[in-house]
Amino acid sequence: MSEPTDCGPSCPTLGATGLPELADLAVLVRSTVADVADRHDLTPMQGRLLCLLLDGPLRMAELARRLGVEKAALTGLVDRAERRSLVERRAVPGDRRAVLVALSDAGTSAVSVFHADAADALDAMLGDLTEEERAAFRRMAATVVASASASASASAVG
Amino acid sequence: MSEPTDCGPSCPTLGATGLPELADLAVLVRSTVADVADRHDLTPMQGRLLCLLLDGPLRMAELARRLGVEKAALTGLVDRAERRSLVERRAVPGDRRAVLVALSDAGTSAVSVFHADAADALDAMLGDLTEEERAAFRRMAATVVASASASASASAVG
DNA sequence: TATTGTTATACTCTATAACTATA
DNA sequence: TATAGTTATAGAGTATAACAATA
């Protein structure tokens, strides 16, 4: 009989989901954010979409790129968000093919409370770590995300 | 005009997805695991399902609980995995209502390579951290996940 | 011709409610 | 009656391919 969990000295321990700690953490973060979104009557994806628009309107193509979905999928996401009056489509002066997606007033209100609550919930998730650990953890998370973005850009260029 | 990203001294910086570092990290982990699953012709959810069965067969109810989905949703997940010959439904001696879900031979092969590749990919994701940082990071991730599981059990009991 | 976005289609994942079979 | 699981239904999210309009 094989022993699936005994895969060598560097084998990541099987956690709650049978995957490495990092995968378990991601599942936990996801469900935490999903709960917050749910309390604000948003889907998790709508939460992400609205958060991306906090800094200003974006074109469909750019939004799709940042969300990591195909443009055809984004059409549906924006359709549903627009139907719920969270965002609006605007024309781009000078290019009649393009579409700018912007937060509506309702979307702006919704996303500010959602963003604050999500940040609080994720903060609370780290409650068992010391202040120093939390800071280190966030810094390392940011490092990892940044280096991943960097290699993504690099492979897109090269 | 409001400045959505300026929400006070403890405001988590808007990252790649407009959410805190932890949310960005979760998105990154998710997409990394999804890529690995895709290379093995699995959906990410099938990957999780199979990993949970690595330690042995589980009942539908227990599997649903561990995956964090409703039992009705699990029926579909198991249907599709069974249709692809990754898992099989077995009878539970002594309770003819119950169903045990077990890895098939094909599922066992599939999950071992998937699990190893996912672990490697997540390891590689931490490549920009030092050895000590990686260890600390994994330990903190495990702590956070464990304390979340603990409070989940506590609220289920109390 | 190339680019921007939408439509058409098909799937996975998910929840809720109603149901069947068994305990 | 209570529990284990399925069926029915509806909707979100996703990809691929084909398309329209504009550049």
XYZ file of C-alpha atoms (C1' of nucleotides) in Angstrom:
362
model
C 0.000 0.000 0.000
C 1.220 3.457 -0.794
C 1.418 6.121 1.866
C 0.368 9.272 0.053
C 1.252 11.667 2.848
C 4.772 10.335 3.170
C 6.362 11.912 0.131
C 9.802 12.725 1.481
C 11.554 14.985 3.945
C 10.405 18.224 2.298
C 6.833 17.092 1.800
C 4.404 19.789 2.846
C 2.121 18.416 5.515
C -1.376 17.670 4.429
C -3.516 20.343 6.016
C -7.226 20.920 6.290
C -7.700 20.658 2.542
C -5.081 18.041 1.865
C -2.826 20.684 0.320
C 0.095 22.763 1.655
C -0.418 25.495 4.289
C -0.450 28.166 1.659
C -3.338 26.545 -0.167
C -5.262 26.203 3.084
C -4.587 29.838 3.857
C -5.873 30.873 0.449
C -9.046 28.872 0.959
C -9.524 30.517 4.339
C -8.941 34.023 2.970
C -11.314 33.332 0.143
C -14.095 32.160 2.404
C -13.516 35.068 4.778
C -13.795 37.585 1.964
C -16.790 35.704 0.553
C -18.571 36.021 3.900
C -17.928 39.748 4.009
C -19.068 40.161 0.412
C -22.184 38.187 1.213
C -23.023 40.463 4.126
C -22.832 43.382 1.694
C -24.936 41.543 -0.862
C -22.024 41.283 -3.286
C -20.465 38.269 -4.925
C -16.732 37.879 -4.185
C -15.973 38.653 -7.802
C -18.068 41.810 -7.681
C -16.098 42.808 -4.609
C -12.845 42.434 -6.531
C -14.247 44.249 -9.540
C -15.427 47.210 -7.485
C -12.162 47.408 -5.534
C -10.231 47.650 -8.784
C -12.327 50.648 -9.752
C -11.615 52.503 -6.493
C -8.769 54.387 -8.130
C -10.839 55.391 -11.111
C -12.554 54.020 -14.221
C -10.828 51.380 -16.309
C -11.305 50.010 -19.786
C -12.676 46.536 -20.292
C -9.367 45.171 -21.546
C -7.383 46.525 -18.609
C -9.995 45.337 -16.131
C -9.963 41.853 -17.648
C -6.184 41.782 -17.425
C -6.151 42.808 -13.769
C -8.869 40.361 -12.822
C -7.176 37.599 -14.760
C -10.232 36.702 -16.832
C -10.988 36.684 -20.543
C -12.672 39.731 -22.003
C -15.759 37.681 -22.852
C -16.104 36.676 -19.210
C -15.721 40.283 -18.143
C -18.616 41.309 -20.356
C -20.860 39.141 -18.201
C -19.345 40.382 -14.938
C -19.880 44.000 -15.926
C -23.367 43.223 -17.252
C -24.422 41.835 -13.883
C -22.761 44.625 -11.913
C -24.372 47.206 -14.169
C -27.773 45.532 -13.860
C -27.376 45.968 -10.107
C -26.396 49.618 -10.601
C -22.946 49.127 -9.076
C -21.021 50.260 -12.152
C -21.742 52.042 -15.399
C -20.314 51.809 -18.899
C -19.039 55.055 -20.366
C -17.773 56.053 -23.777
C -14.070 56.716 -24.322
C -13.592 59.973 -26.185
C -11.497 59.316 -29.268
C -12.088 55.573 -29.562
C -15.625 54.510 -30.206
C -14.756 50.818 -29.864
C -13.614 51.194 -26.270
C -15.667 51.172 -23.067
C -14.789 52.688 -19.720
C -16.172 50.991 -16.623
C -16.779 53.297 -13.664
C -18.249 52.971 -10.189
C -21.757 54.381 -9.854
C -22.659 56.326 -6.719
C -24.193 53.203 -5.247
C -21.107 51.224 -6.242
C -18.852 53.760 -4.567
C -20.762 53.507 -1.296
C -20.923 49.736 -1.485
C -17.238 49.274 -2.164
C -16.018 51.585 0.577
C -17.803 49.681 3.313
C -16.968 46.346 1.709
C -13.301 47.232 1.478
C -13.134 48.385 5.080
C -14.946 45.309 6.369
C -12.807 42.964 4.298
C -9.660 44.591 5.649
C -10.969 44.225 9.195
C -11.915 40.600 8.680
C -8.511 39.754 7.255
C -6.880 41.611 10.106
C -8.903 39.603 12.581
C -7.794 36.432 10.808
C -4.244 37.213 11.881
C -5.337 37.714 15.468
C -3.291 34.840 16.864
C -0.050 36.311 15.593
C 1.940 38.896 17.517
C 2.123 42.452 16.251
C 5.600 41.806 14.865
C 4.534 38.589 13.193
C 1.567 40.278 11.546
C 3.794 42.963 10.102
C 6.321 40.424 8.883
C 3.562 38.302 7.427
C 2.059 41.189 5.479
C 5.438 42.275 4.238
C 6.276 38.788 3.012
C 2.855 38.429 1.388
C 3.443 41.707 -0.438
C 6.908 40.559 -1.514
C 5.576 37.308 -2.901
C 2.747 39.039 -4.761
C 5.095 41.683 -6.130
C 7.620 39.182 -7.416
C 4.850 37.169 -9.039
C 3.543 40.296 -10.781
C 7.065 41.123 -11.872
C 7.660 37.725 -13.438
C 4.249 37.890 -15.080
C 5.170 41.217 -16.724
C 8.588 39.880 -17.658
C 7.162 36.842 -19.411
C 4.623 39.067 -21.167
C 7.465 41.248 -22.467
C 10.120 38.628 -23.184
C -13.931 64.463 -3.830
C -13.293 61.411 -1.705
C -9.968 59.653 -1.733
C -10.876 56.010 -1.406
C -7.332 54.763 -0.842
C -6.701 57.183 1.994
C -8.672 55.520 4.729
C -6.459 56.263 7.709
C -3.124 55.305 9.192
C -3.897 51.578 9.434
C -5.450 51.329 6.012
C -4.140 48.345 4.133
C -2.564 49.501 0.924
C -4.506 48.806 -2.207
C -2.599 46.066 -3.968
C -2.905 44.396 -7.330
C -6.548 43.597 -6.796
C -7.476 46.677 -4.801
C -7.645 44.597 -1.630
C -5.171 43.955 1.218
C -1.969 41.938 0.675
C -3.571 38.823 2.065
C -6.351 38.957 -0.491
C -3.843 39.438 -3.284
C -1.840 36.521 -1.984
C -4.929 34.325 -1.936
C -5.733 35.275 -5.519
C -2.181 34.441 -6.525
C -2.218 31.094 -4.754
C -5.540 30.282 -6.299
C -4.383 31.034 -9.811
C -1.136 29.132 -9.257
C -3.007 26.045 -8.091
C -5.517 26.476 -10.921
C -2.681 26.449 -13.461
C -1.256 23.275 -11.989
C -4.680 21.635 -11.915
C -5.217 22.671 -15.516
C -1.972 21.036 -16.571
C -3.237 17.825 -14.991
C -6.621 18.220 -16.646
C -8.357 18.765 -13.319
C -10.529 21.605 -12.110
C -9.188 23.320 -8.966
C -12.138 21.925 -7.025
C -11.439 18.427 -8.250
C -7.872 18.894 -7.064
C -9.102 19.779 -3.581
C -11.579 16.921 -3.576
C -8.967 14.356 -4.557
C -6.446 15.706 -2.038
C -8.979 15.284 0.747
C -9.329 11.636 -0.184
C -5.587 10.974 -0.011
C -5.897 9.743 3.570
C -8.756 7.422 2.745
C -12.418 7.349 1.723
C -14.855 9.790 3.271
C -18.607 10.016 3.496
C -20.476 12.628 1.512
C -21.416 14.618 4.604
C -17.862 14.751 5.937
C -16.477 15.625 2.517
C -19.004 18.438 2.127
C -18.064 19.770 5.545
C -14.340 19.753 4.781
C -14.801 21.369 1.396
C -17.150 23.945 2.850
C -19.954 23.262 0.383
C -23.552 22.117 0.725
C -24.263 18.437 0.327
C -26.293 19.092 -2.807
C -23.320 20.823 -4.396
C -21.106 17.920 -3.451
C -23.402 15.500 -5.248
C -22.558 17.297 -8.476
C -18.839 17.463 -7.711
C -18.704 13.740 -7.035
C -20.883 13.015 -10.076
C -18.435 14.788 -12.353
C -15.371 13.265 -10.701
C -16.948 9.828 -10.910
C -17.884 10.342 -14.551
C -14.198 11.025 -15.168
C -13.279 7.884 -13.227
C -11.341 9.819 -10.587
C -13.418 8.613 -7.645
C -15.989 5.947 -6.936
C -19.017 5.732 -4.674
C -19.074 2.799 -2.261
C -21.647 1.446 0.133
C -21.211 1.884 3.873
C -21.807 -1.408 5.667
C -24.423 -0.896 8.339
C -26.054 2.246 6.939
C -27.684 1.916 3.590
C -28.363 5.651 3.357
C -24.700 6.565 3.486
C -22.150 6.737 0.684
C -18.393 6.483 0.913
C -16.353 8.360 -1.677
C -12.984 6.799 -2.526
C -10.184 7.512 -4.987
C -10.126 5.195 -7.989
C -6.776 3.908 -9.247
C -6.745 6.656 -11.852
C -7.676 9.196 -9.196
C -4.857 8.006 -6.966
C -2.311 8.441 -9.750
C -3.735 11.803 -10.753
C -3.754 13.219 -7.262
C -0.233 12.178 -6.360
C 1.310 14.044 -9.276
C -1.082 16.953 -8.847
C -0.263 17.247 -5.164
C 3.479 17.129 -5.771
C 3.307 19.691 -8.564
C 1.081 22.008 -6.558
C 3.474 21.848 -3.633
C 6.385 22.651 -5.948
C 4.552 25.533 -7.563
C 3.653 27.036 -4.193
C 7.221 26.546 -3.045
C 8.459 28.363 -6.120
C 6.035 31.186 -5.353
C 7.997 31.846 -2.171
C 11.250 31.918 -4.106
C 12.044 35.541 -3.285
C 12.004 34.907 0.450
C 14.997 33.637 2.361
C 14.974 30.125 3.748
C 14.207 31.470 7.230
C 11.421 33.674 5.929
C 9.823 30.787 4.066
C 9.813 28.679 7.197
C 8.372 31.508 9.272
C 5.811 32.225 6.608
C 4.593 28.620 6.471
C 4.491 28.390 10.237
C 2.402 31.567 10.499
C 0.098 30.409 7.713
C -0.431 27.135 9.577
C -1.098 29.042 12.813
C -3.681 31.257 11.183
C -5.432 28.321 9.520
C -5.381 26.307 12.740
C -6.846 29.099 14.835
C -9.559 29.655 12.234
C -10.445 25.954 12.285
C -10.477 26.048 16.074
C -12.895 28.961 16.244
C -15.059 27.316 13.597
C -15.325 24.181 15.746
C -15.913 26.261 18.857
C -18.796 28.167 17.276
C -20.239 24.891 15.989
C -20.179 23.505 19.517
C -21.104 26.560 21.521
C -5.879 44.234 -41.118
C -5.810 44.726 -36.246
C -8.189 45.859 -32.083
C -12.211 46.394 -28.777
C -15.831 44.521 -27.074
C -20.109 41.477 -27.448
C -22.747 37.256 -28.496
C -23.334 32.283 -28.552
C -22.475 28.136 -26.382
C -21.104 24.949 -23.020
C -19.299 23.782 -18.786
C -18.138 23.934 -13.535
C -19.443 25.473 -9.116
C -22.878 26.927 -5.909
C -27.189 27.526 -3.068
C -32.082 26.555 -1.804
C -35.961 23.700 -1.651
C -38.232 19.517 -2.336
C -37.722 14.774 -2.503
C -36.410 9.507 -1.577
C -34.709 6.008 1.132
C -33.245 4.514 5.335
C -32.574 4.846 10.440
C -39.109 11.947 13.164
C -34.491 12.560 11.895
C -30.657 11.755 8.829
C -27.970 10.788 4.262
C -27.985 11.770 -0.041
C -30.195 13.095 -4.639
C -32.982 15.828 -7.853
C -34.705 20.186 -9.602
C -33.933 24.740 -10.443
C -31.582 28.959 -10.840
C -27.732 31.788 -11.139
C -22.592 33.177 -11.005
C -18.271 32.595 -13.154
C -15.404 30.835 -16.864
C -13.417 29.650 -21.567
C -13.532 29.261 -26.641
C -15.040 30.651 -30.980
C -17.476 33.579 -33.980
C -18.992 38.102 -34.667
C -19.651 43.499 -35.120
C -17.926 47.908 -35.044
C -14.203 50.833 -35.247
C -9.287 52.014 -35.885
